[in-house]
Amino acid sequence: MAESQNTIRVYLVDDHEVVRRGVAALLETDPTLEVVGQSGSASVALREILELRPDVAILDAHLADGTGVDICREMRSVDPNIKGLILTSYDDPDAISSAILAGASGYVLKRIEGNSLLSGIKLVAGGHSLIDPTVASRVVEQMEMQRKSLDVVCELTPQQRKIFFLIAEGMTNRQIAEKLFLAEKTVKNHVTGLLARLGLQHRTQAALLAVRLRGTEATTPAPTASASTPGSGTGTPGIGERRAG
């Protein structure tokens, strides 16, 4: 482990050789950091990381044959002592969420200053977390948007909720109308109203929102539906339910 060594052993993963060499040259200016290996391939990197067991693996998010997040998940499943630091050009909230779930200790953008990266590596090696402030703020914004969207979804009528989740399954207005025994024009009006109420522009956004909210609503009581009426359809798919296939 890093605490028992004089130097912090680092492995670099980036499919751009110039970037790899630049980061390696930067790390060589600090006597407490040692680059023990580097690669531009996800498969090669994972094999060598598990052989070398560095203290910190600096991982590019996107590689030609995989992702840094996948490498992080695999290496930490074998050896949790190896810290993962995602170094990327993408300030994507979804990517940082995936990185955190994969056990990454840090997520920073390539525009980070050299000294900040050096100190960040040491923080990660010491067991701390490091998240780029810009990305962190976007994650918070996304979480707030999802919370507000969940509030709106929970306020929908049972009929509207059915239509919302059928949209998420990729059904057309005609297919939804047939399933719920409604006029296609009625479904179209519902869809238009739903998109407007959720602040969405098109059906694909509604589908993505439904996927993101699945599981979240499991801890939120759904509105109680009144007795079903003819033509109301049966069974409202819940956010926490898993679709077959």
mmCIF file of C-alpha atoms in Angstrom:
data_model
loop_
_atom_site.group_PDB
_atom_site.id
_atom_site.type_symbol
_atom_site.label_atom_id
_atom_site.label_comp_id
_atom_site.label_asym_id
_atom_site.label_seq_id
_atom_site.Cartn_x
_atom_site.Cartn_y
_atom_site.Cartn_z
ATOM 1 C CA MET A 1 0.000 0.000 0.000
ATOM 2 C CA ALA A 2 1.068 3.610 -0.642
ATOM 3 C CA GLU A 3 1.369 4.430 3.064
ATOM 4 C CA SER A 4 4.151 1.867 3.552
ATOM 5 C CA GLN A 5 6.264 3.015 0.588
ATOM 6 C CA ASN A 6 8.575 5.980 0.062
ATOM 7 C CA THR A 7 7.094 6.592 -3.360
ATOM 8 C CA ILE A 8 3.606 6.329 -4.828
ATOM 9 C CA ARG A 9 3.576 3.875 -7.724
ATOM 10 C CA VAL A 10 1.457 5.047 -10.649
ATOM 11 C CA TYR A 11 0.235 3.350 -13.823
ATOM 12 C CA LEU A 12 -0.913 5.490 -16.774
ATOM 13 C CA VAL A 13 -3.665 4.553 -19.231
ATOM 14 C CA ASP A 14 -4.396 6.805 -22.241
ATOM 15 C CA ASP A 15 -4.686 5.917 -25.913
ATOM 16 C CA HIS A 16 -2.989 9.178 -26.920
ATOM 17 C CA GLU A 17 0.747 8.599 -26.666
ATOM 18 C CA VAL A 18 1.526 12.313 -26.474
ATOM 19 C CA VAL A 19 -0.798 12.701 -23.474
ATOM 20 C CA ARG A 20 0.711 9.652 -21.771
ATOM 21 C CA ARG A 21 4.237 10.920 -22.259
ATOM 22 C CA GLY A 22 3.281 14.362 -21.049
ATOM 23 C CA VAL A 23 1.709 13.053 -17.840
ATOM 24 C CA ALA A 24 4.649 10.695 -17.288
ATOM 25 C CA ALA A 25 7.107 13.582 -17.708
ATOM 26 C CA LEU A 26 5.108 15.635 -15.221
ATOM 27 C CA LEU A 27 5.099 12.847 -12.652
ATOM 28 C CA GLU A 28 8.849 12.376 -13.037
ATOM 29 C CA THR A 29 9.384 15.903 -11.688
ATOM 30 C CA ASP A 30 8.106 14.729 -8.299
ATOM 31 C CA PRO A 31 10.474 12.329 -6.495
ATOM 32 C CA THR A 32 7.594 10.892 -4.453
ATOM 33 C CA LEU A 33 5.837 9.591 -7.596
ATOM 34 C CA GLU A 34 7.000 6.704 -9.778
ATOM 35 C CA VAL A 35 5.502 5.670 -13.115
ATOM 36 C CA VAL A 36 5.685 1.876 -13.101
ATOM 37 C CA GLY A 37 3.918 1.298 -16.418
ATOM 38 C CA GLN A 38 1.701 2.751 -19.105
ATOM 39 C CA SER A 39 -0.534 1.624 -21.951
ATOM 40 C CA GLY A 40 -3.040 2.852 -24.510
ATOM 41 C CA SER A 41 -5.039 -0.383 -24.528
ATOM 42 C CA ALA A 42 -7.710 -1.298 -21.990
ATOM 43 C CA SER A 43 -6.977 -5.032 -22.169
ATOM 44 C CA VAL A 44 -3.222 -4.601 -21.870
ATOM 45 C CA ALA A 45 -3.599 -2.044 -19.107
ATOM 46 C CA LEU A 46 -5.834 -4.253 -16.984
ATOM 47 C CA ARG A 47 -3.434 -7.186 -17.274
ATOM 48 C CA GLU A 48 -0.383 -5.092 -16.402
ATOM 49 C CA ILE A 49 -2.119 -3.249 -13.563
ATOM 50 C CA LEU A 50 -3.019 -6.562 -11.936
ATOM 51 C CA GLU A 51 0.578 -7.741 -12.404
ATOM 52 C CA LEU A 52 2.264 -4.560 -11.152
ATOM 53 C CA ARG A 53 -0.293 -3.614 -8.456
ATOM 54 C CA PRO A 54 0.363 0.159 -8.507
ATOM 55 C CA ASP A 55 -0.968 2.437 -5.793
ATOM 56 C CA VAL A 56 -2.842 4.607 -8.292
ATOM 57 C CA ALA A 57 -3.997 3.943 -11.852
ATOM 58 C CA ILE A 58 -4.657 7.098 -13.874
ATOM 59 C CA LEU A 59 -7.285 6.091 -16.406
ATOM 60 C CA ASP A 60 -8.556 7.809 -19.539
ATOM 61 C CA ALA A 61 -12.347 7.585 -19.674
ATOM 62 C CA HIS A 62 -12.548 6.590 -23.344
ATOM 63 C CA LEU A 63 -10.216 4.082 -24.999
ATOM 64 C CA ALA A 64 -10.310 2.363 -28.353
ATOM 65 C CA ASP A 65 -11.054 -1.023 -26.807
ATOM 66 C CA GLY A 66 -12.852 -0.110 -23.608
ATOM 67 C CA THR A 67 -13.204 2.547 -20.919
ATOM 68 C CA GLY A 68 -11.274 3.634 -17.882
ATOM 69 C CA VAL A 69 -14.391 3.018 -15.820
ATOM 70 C CA ASP A 70 -14.443 -0.646 -16.888
ATOM 71 C CA ILE A 71 -10.750 -0.998 -16.018
ATOM 72 C CA CYS A 72 -11.369 0.592 -12.627
ATOM 73 C CA ARG A 73 -14.246 -1.760 -11.868
ATOM 74 C CA GLU A 74 -12.281 -4.867 -12.873
ATOM 75 C CA MET A 75 -9.025 -3.984 -11.137
ATOM 76 C CA ARG A 76 -10.735 -3.025 -7.882
ATOM 77 C CA SER A 77 -12.777 -6.215 -7.883
ATOM 78 C CA VAL A 78 -9.436 -8.044 -7.744
ATOM 79 C CA ASP A 79 -7.477 -5.617 -5.561
ATOM 80 C CA PRO A 80 -9.411 -2.827 -3.757
ATOM 81 C CA ASN A 81 -6.108 -1.298 -2.644
ATOM 82 C CA ILE A 82 -5.484 0.016 -6.164
ATOM 83 C CA LYS A 83 -6.946 3.506 -6.438
ATOM 84 C CA GLY A 84 -8.516 4.643 -9.686
ATOM 85 C CA LEU A 85 -8.257 8.237 -10.920
ATOM 86 C CA ILE A 86 -10.221 9.026 -14.079
ATOM 87 C CA LEU A 87 -8.475 11.693 -16.188
ATOM 88 C CA THR A 88 -10.647 12.755 -19.098
ATOM 89 C CA SER A 89 -11.732 15.546 -21.415
ATOM 90 C CA TYR A 90 -15.433 14.869 -20.814
ATOM 91 C CA ASP A 91 -17.362 16.650 -18.045
ATOM 92 C CA ASP A 92 -20.269 14.236 -18.291
ATOM 93 C CA PRO A 93 -22.356 13.789 -15.106
ATOM 94 C CA ASP A 94 -23.413 10.298 -16.223
ATOM 95 C CA ALA A 95 -19.762 9.318 -16.672
ATOM 96 C CA ILE A 96 -18.799 10.490 -13.210
ATOM 97 C CA SER A 97 -21.726 8.589 -11.706
ATOM 98 C CA SER A 98 -20.520 5.440 -13.489
ATOM 99 C CA ALA A 99 -16.968 6.081 -12.294
ATOM 100 C CA ILE A 100 -18.059 6.419 -8.676
ATOM 101 C CA LEU A 101 -20.105 3.232 -8.909
ATOM 102 C CA ALA A 102 -17.012 1.504 -10.341
ATOM 103 C CA GLY A 103 -15.041 2.499 -7.253
ATOM 104 C CA ALA A 104 -13.006 5.368 -8.711
ATOM 105 C CA SER A 105 -11.472 7.660 -6.107
ATOM 106 C CA GLY A 106 -11.210 10.625 -8.426
ATOM 107 C CA TYR A 107 -12.549 12.181 -11.608
ATOM 108 C CA VAL A 108 -10.659 15.168 -13.056
ATOM 109 C CA LEU A 109 -10.533 16.916 -16.408
ATOM 110 C CA LYS A 110 -7.407 17.066 -18.547
ATOM 111 C CA ARG A 111 -7.366 20.840 -18.268
ATOM 112 C CA ILE A 112 -6.242 20.428 -14.653
ATOM 113 C CA GLU A 113 -3.006 22.239 -13.789
ATOM 114 C CA GLY A 114 0.112 20.131 -13.363
ATOM 115 C CA ASN A 115 0.667 20.860 -9.687
ATOM 116 C CA SER A 116 -2.988 20.175 -8.959
ATOM 117 C CA LEU A 117 -2.726 16.768 -10.659
ATOM 118 C CA LEU A 118 0.377 15.891 -8.649
ATOM 119 C CA SER A 119 -1.270 16.814 -5.364
ATOM 120 C CA GLY A 120 -4.457 15.066 -6.488
ATOM 121 C CA ILE A 121 -2.628 11.801 -7.086
ATOM 122 C CA LYS A 122 -1.217 11.988 -3.577
ATOM 123 C CA LEU A 123 -4.655 12.668 -2.124
ATOM 124 C CA VAL A 124 -6.141 9.689 -3.947
ATOM 125 C CA ALA A 125 -3.252 7.445 -2.889
ATOM 126 C CA GLY A 126 -3.886 8.509 0.699
ATOM 127 C CA GLY A 127 -7.495 7.380 0.551
ATOM 128 C CA HIS A 128 -9.184 10.682 -0.249
ATOM 129 C CA SER A 129 -11.595 11.524 -3.056
ATOM 130 C CA LEU A 130 -10.962 14.046 -5.806
ATOM 131 C CA ILE A 131 -13.734 15.342 -8.050
ATOM 132 C CA ASP A 132 -13.335 18.217 -10.521
ATOM 133 C CA PRO A 133 -15.470 21.106 -9.169
ATOM 134 C CA THR A 134 -17.022 21.774 -12.581
ATOM 135 C CA VAL A 135 -18.142 18.167 -12.972
ATOM 136 C CA ALA A 136 -19.304 17.971 -9.369
ATOM 137 C CA SER A 137 -21.563 20.993 -9.841
ATOM 138 C CA ARG A 138 -23.085 19.439 -12.967
ATOM 139 C CA VAL A 139 -23.768 16.216 -11.078
ATOM 140 C CA VAL A 140 -25.553 18.187 -8.357
ATOM 141 C CA GLU A 141 -27.600 20.020 -11.002
ATOM 142 C CA GLN A 142 -28.533 16.731 -12.662
ATOM 143 C CA MET A 143 -29.579 15.215 -9.334
ATOM 144 C CA GLU A 144 -31.752 18.251 -8.609
ATOM 145 C CA MET A 145 -33.377 18.001 -12.052
ATOM 146 C CA GLN A 146 -34.067 14.317 -11.508
ATOM 147 C CA ARG A 147 -35.580 15.061 -8.094
ATOM 148 C CA LYS A 148 -37.898 17.648 -9.597
ATOM 149 C CA SER A 149 -38.817 15.295 -12.430
ATOM 150 C CA LEU A 150 -39.591 12.534 -9.947
ATOM 151 C CA ASP A 151 -41.879 14.922 -8.059
ATOM 152 C CA VAL A 152 -43.748 15.654 -11.286
ATOM 153 C CA VAL A 153 -44.000 11.967 -12.213
ATOM 154 C CA CYS A 154 -45.392 11.137 -8.771
ATOM 155 C CA GLU A 155 -48.080 13.784 -9.255
ATOM 156 C CA LEU A 156 -49.303 12.289 -12.539
ATOM 157 C CA THR A 157 -52.632 10.505 -12.694
ATOM 158 C CA PRO A 158 -52.518 6.704 -13.062
ATOM 159 C CA GLN A 159 -53.455 7.074 -16.736
ATOM 160 C CA GLN A 160 -50.682 9.598 -17.378
ATOM 161 C CA ARG A 161 -48.153 7.403 -15.580
ATOM 162 C CA LYS A 162 -49.064 4.431 -17.765
ATOM 163 C CA ILE A 163 -48.573 6.499 -20.892
ATOM 164 C CA PHE A 164 -45.270 7.887 -19.591
ATOM 165 C CA PHE A 165 -43.786 4.441 -19.038
ATOM 166 C CA LEU A 166 -45.149 3.078 -22.290
ATOM 167 C CA ILE A 167 -43.345 5.923 -24.040
ATOM 168 C CA ALA A 168 -40.218 4.770 -22.210
ATOM 169 C CA GLU A 169 -40.707 1.313 -23.705
ATOM 170 C CA GLY A 170 -40.561 2.860 -27.148
ATOM 171 C CA MET A 171 -44.234 2.519 -28.022
ATOM 172 C CA THR A 172 -45.801 4.804 -30.608
ATOM 173 C CA ASN A 173 -49.002 6.748 -29.956
ATOM 174 C CA ARG A 174 -50.944 4.173 -31.946
ATOM 175 C CA GLN A 175 -49.494 1.253 -29.973
ATOM 176 C CA ILE A 176 -50.232 2.999 -26.677
ATOM 177 C CA ALA A 177 -53.782 3.733 -27.836
ATOM 178 C CA GLU A 178 -54.345 0.068 -28.697
ATOM 179 C CA LYS A 179 -52.898 -1.139 -25.396
ATOM 180 C CA LEU A 180 -54.936 1.251 -23.263
ATOM 181 C CA PHE A 181 -58.086 1.164 -25.433
ATOM 182 C CA LEU A 182 -57.918 4.900 -26.098
ATOM 183 C CA ALA A 183 -58.273 7.030 -29.200
ATOM 184 C CA GLU A 184 -54.928 7.795 -30.813
ATOM 185 C CA LYS A 185 -55.720 11.520 -30.693
ATOM 186 C CA THR A 186 -56.335 11.237 -26.947
ATOM 187 C CA VAL A 187 -52.930 9.612 -26.464
ATOM 188 C CA LYS A 188 -51.295 12.294 -28.599
ATOM 189 C CA ASN A 189 -52.795 14.995 -26.401
ATOM 190 C CA HIS A 190 -51.605 13.186 -23.272
ATOM 191 C CA VAL A 191 -48.074 12.855 -24.662
ATOM 192 C CA THR A 192 -47.919 16.522 -25.611
ATOM 193 C CA GLY A 193 -49.107 17.512 -22.150
ATOM 194 C CA LEU A 194 -46.660 15.150 -20.427
ATOM 195 C CA LEU A 195 -43.649 16.434 -22.343
ATOM 196 C CA ALA A 196 -44.585 20.025 -21.579
ATOM 197 C CA ARG A 197 -45.160 19.291 -17.897
ATOM 198 C CA LEU A 198 -41.799 17.516 -17.594
ATOM 199 C CA GLY A 199 -39.989 20.244 -19.521
ATOM 200 C CA LEU A 200 -38.955 17.854 -22.293
ATOM 201 C CA GLN A 201 -38.748 18.435 -26.038
ATOM 202 C CA HIS A 202 -39.229 14.950 -27.450
ATOM 203 C CA ARG A 203 -40.118 11.353 -26.614
ATOM 204 C CA THR A 204 -36.517 10.147 -26.421
ATOM 205 C CA GLN A 205 -35.896 12.464 -23.485
ATOM 206 C CA ALA A 206 -38.948 11.015 -21.746
ATOM 207 C CA ALA A 207 -37.591 7.496 -22.278
ATOM 208 C CA LEU A 208 -34.190 8.460 -20.855
ATOM 209 C CA LEU A 209 -35.824 10.136 -17.882
ATOM 210 C CA ALA A 210 -37.876 7.035 -17.139
ATOM 211 C CA VAL A 211 -34.760 4.851 -17.249
ATOM 212 C CA ARG A 212 -32.940 7.175 -14.854
ATOM 213 C CA LEU A 213 -35.860 7.239 -12.466
ATOM 214 C CA ARG A 214 -36.310 3.473 -12.367
ATOM 215 C CA GLY A 215 -35.497 2.295 -8.871
ATOM 216 C CA THR A 216 -35.714 5.827 -7.438
ATOM 217 C CA GLU A 217 -39.480 5.652 -7.064
ATOM 218 C CA ALA A 218 -39.199 2.371 -5.183
ATOM 219 C CA THR A 219 -38.798 4.425 -2.005
ATOM 220 C CA THR A 220 -41.528 6.915 -2.937
ATOM 221 C CA PRO A 221 -45.181 5.953 -2.365
ATOM 222 C CA ALA A 222 -47.158 5.996 -5.608
ATOM 223 C CA PRO A 223 -50.468 7.810 -5.705
ATOM 224 C CA THR A 224 -53.391 5.577 -4.850
ATOM 225 C CA ALA A 225 -55.484 4.770 -7.907
ATOM 226 C CA SER A 226 -59.238 4.696 -7.697
ATOM 227 C CA ALA A 227 -61.225 1.701 -8.893
ATOM 228 C CA SER A 228 -60.506 1.034 -12.564
ATOM 229 C CA THR A 229 -63.016 2.101 -15.146
ATOM 230 C CA PRO A 230 -63.678 0.533 -18.532
ATOM 231 C CA GLY A 231 -60.980 1.458 -20.980
ATOM 232 C CA SER A 232 -58.525 2.564 -18.292
ATOM 233 C CA GLY A 233 -56.139 -0.354 -18.866
ATOM 234 C CA THR A 234 -54.597 -2.484 -16.160
ATOM 235 C CA GLY A 235 -51.310 -2.486 -14.355
ATOM 236 C CA THR A 236 -49.146 0.629 -14.031
ATOM 237 C CA PRO A 237 -45.464 -0.161 -14.570
ATOM 238 C CA GLY A 238 -43.519 1.129 -11.579
ATOM 239 C CA ILE A 239 -40.164 2.850 -11.859
ATOM 240 C CA GLY A 240 -38.559 0.129 -9.793
ATOM 241 C CA GLU A 241 -39.792 -2.677 -12.040
ATOM 242 C CA ARG A 242 -37.328 -4.325 -14.385
ATOM 243 C CA ARG A 243 -38.363 -4.837 -17.963
ATOM 244 C CA ALA A 244 -38.013 -8.261 -19.442
ATOM 245 C CA GLY A 245 -35.063 -8.583 -21.773
#
